[in-house]
Amino acid sequence: MNVVPAEAPREHTEFAYVFTIIPSLDDFHAHQRAATVSAQVTSPQDGIIGVKLIHWAGQVNNSPYDRLNTTSGHTNIIHDNLANKLKYASGPLALDVNTAANELDFVFRSLSGKKLTDHSFRSIGYVADQRNEAHRYEDGLYAAKQGYMLAELDLSVGEKVYGLGERFGPFAKNGQTFNIGNEDGGTRSELAYKNIPFYISSNGYGVFINHPGNISLEVQSERTTRVNISVPDEEIEYFIVYGDSPKDILRRYTALTGRPGLVPSWSYNLWLTTSFTTNYDERTVTAFLDGFRDRDIPLGVFHFDCFWMKSYQWCDFQFDEEMFPYSVGYLKRLKGRGLRISVWINPYVAQASLLFEEGKANRYFIKRIDGSVWQWDFWQAGMAIVDFTNPAACTWYSTLLERLMEIGVDSFKTDFAERIPVKSIKYHNGANPVRMHNYYALLYKRTVYKTLSTRVGDNQGLLFARSTAPGGQAYPVHWGGDCESTFEAMAESLRGGLSLMLCGYIFWASGIGGFEGTPSPALYKRWVQFGLLSSHSRLHGSSSFRVPWICGEDCSIVIRDCVKLKMLLTPYILAEALRGHRDGTPLMRALFLEFTKDLNTYAIDTQYMFGSNLLVAQVFNEAGEVTFYVPKTEEGTGSGHLGSIFKVWYAEAHDFATMPILIRPGSVIMTNPKLKTPEEDALHGIQLLVNGTLPAESVVEIVNPGQTDQVLKTLRLTRTSDNNDTEVDWVDEREKLCFRRWTKIIVKKTSICFQKVIFQIKLFKYQYVR
């Protein structure tokens, strides 16, 4: 192949270099039939370089995606015509292009010279699928063909790939094939609710495919040394995101696509739902709430699933008067119990809904090509779909939600939005239906989230969402969908959550106990431990309730103590969430995010870090047996789990009162045993759990529970001597900051505990500085 370069624009470095790739053909007639591909090199942010490959440039730009966040002034271009070399640098990332005839090559490197990935031999292409519905005599030149753009990125020896949204299969994506298209498929297949065309490589970079339509990826499944990326389109664009660490990659990726939103502190409470298809009314709900109160199980949020509305009328946004005849008064009574209220919604309107005729008359629904309302009977009889590309429809939908908020609703479970048609329909704004399939979920969630934020303020509203698209991290929270009530599904859910949280999402939850089926008592208790050490914790099922005493009173004891443990950790959780909001680091994270140099951590998908300093190893069997890995660390000194020095695997057996939760050496964890709810006074009763020898300086932020994007106080801990004397530069005037000596945290001998710590916790002497 030959390359014909174009002069680089001199004023806009975001669009820095364009050149055309042409076949090396000597025959004149071959030239008449040859295709060319243009390549456009861009850099929207420091440390990010994009390549757009274009076959035909005459397409209508009806892509629904938002603009990516861009900056300027960070690029440098050197074009050596004699050597046929182009060097394009963006901060710490460089792209070297060999433009010599028949030697085309793209090589991405760090500025230190390390090769990250490249386009090597036969890695860029355009393919035309000539199978079409047109008759041979009607389309003799096969002009009615589907074109595909192809880009293949090389993988080095031993390189692993992670992410691509909420994927429930093997954690490392090598050897698998993926279609980036949202589907309602549960957690037991290759289908996914949350498809994100972004992956992180163990070789020090990430890849974001900036294409809203269908994307196919073969990760070493077609070519054994490549990631094949193809789209049924005339152009494809991808961005290489560089980072010194996986956290640094996420920081740059979320700078490009949007920082994660924050949530109010009350959302960290335990949530209870009515489950999906259960029969319930006011008396049922009240009995459940009384059961939690009588068993001293803290409960913060109650959720009404779909049958709060009348059957065949989803969504009309009105309580079923037969089941809840005095709904306004009842919500007030629930509020009097100190509860927040959530209700289930979806973006569909059934034909029997009182809202259907209004939506039809005002053209608020997705249309067929002939202008009629698109309808089907699959979920609700005669169901229509709200068209969120229509600003008037968004306003209408928001008004319906505002009425619910006025009577006490605090949050919405934004279910569904995966079953969106792509053929023979049209949107209000003319968007391409295929490209809208995934993006529709984002418009739906954005509309609801903005409605909440308008009422309660920025970073104070939240959803419970099942589907999403790139950028959806700005509209938290997301949960893992419809899993079975098995230990295997619990492990599937964890893999899915960890994969999603490698794509810029910092909050995630699963349905405690599983969704399909009824959990055994053992499974229920283990999932309670898992769910209460997730960012958000919700009891939810399908055809059976998830109140603990149904599985046995011992389940009530476990959940009570797990909730209280999470309450104890509220100051730590708030601080870690704020850090994720700033830089994209998730609250629940794969081990390799924290222990990048320990290659063993890249294969582990049954453990995770809960924040920066707590290592959690879940138990996935009836017997309570668990094998877990303790990485080697560079912080702290002391004794305990020898893995802190030597990288060790441990095999242990745990009853339902315990599980492995390890404290990172050289760390400080904020706790507050006086908290009854996460919203309470953050300063009164703060205690610092110190593990091992602290660094020379440590900083701890105390976050305002009333406004979770604000810091109330910053503690600076400075080690002043080899004896580990430490100065603290702030003390609560009402109660001195307390440092406790713990080797375990046990709540009345029955809770999850810090069973063993990486290093035995030492008691330090502190000098209080007023």
XYZ file of C-alpha atoms in Angstrom, residues 526 529-530 533 606-610 613-620 624-630 650-664 744-745 751-758:
49
model
C -23.200 -15.473 51.647
C -22.065 -10.646 52.888
C -21.297 -9.909 49.232
C -19.662 -5.151 50.763
C -13.410 -13.946 43.043
C -11.760 -11.221 45.136
C -11.800 -7.467 44.925
C -10.672 -4.348 46.695
C -13.444 -2.438 48.437
C -7.519 -0.466 51.587
C -9.884 -3.419 52.115
C -9.340 -6.708 50.306
C -12.504 -8.838 50.178
C -12.610 -12.561 49.347
C -16.168 -13.835 48.945
C -17.260 -17.381 49.849
C -18.970 -19.185 46.955
C -17.790 -22.059 53.718
C -14.482 -22.943 52.114
C -12.549 -20.154 50.428
C -9.161 -19.892 48.772
C -7.797 -16.400 48.392
C -4.630 -14.634 47.363
C -2.775 -11.957 49.296
C -4.585 -19.116 51.698
C -7.281 -21.772 52.154
C -9.698 -21.187 55.027
C -13.131 -22.306 56.213
C -15.602 -19.735 57.559
C -18.884 -19.963 59.335
C -21.561 -17.388 58.495
C -20.220 -14.975 61.098
C -16.970 -14.400 59.222
C -15.295 -14.081 55.859
C -11.850 -12.862 54.757
C -11.604 -9.083 54.793
C -7.984 -7.968 54.879
C -6.720 -4.521 55.751
C -3.964 -3.131 53.589
C -10.579 -8.148 64.463
C -13.780 -6.227 64.076
C -20.886 -10.391 62.005
C -18.567 -10.408 59.075
C -15.245 -9.544 60.657
C -11.821 -8.408 59.749
C -10.952 -12.064 60.243
C -7.240 -11.571 59.786
C -5.327 -8.505 58.809
C -2.348 -8.281 56.525
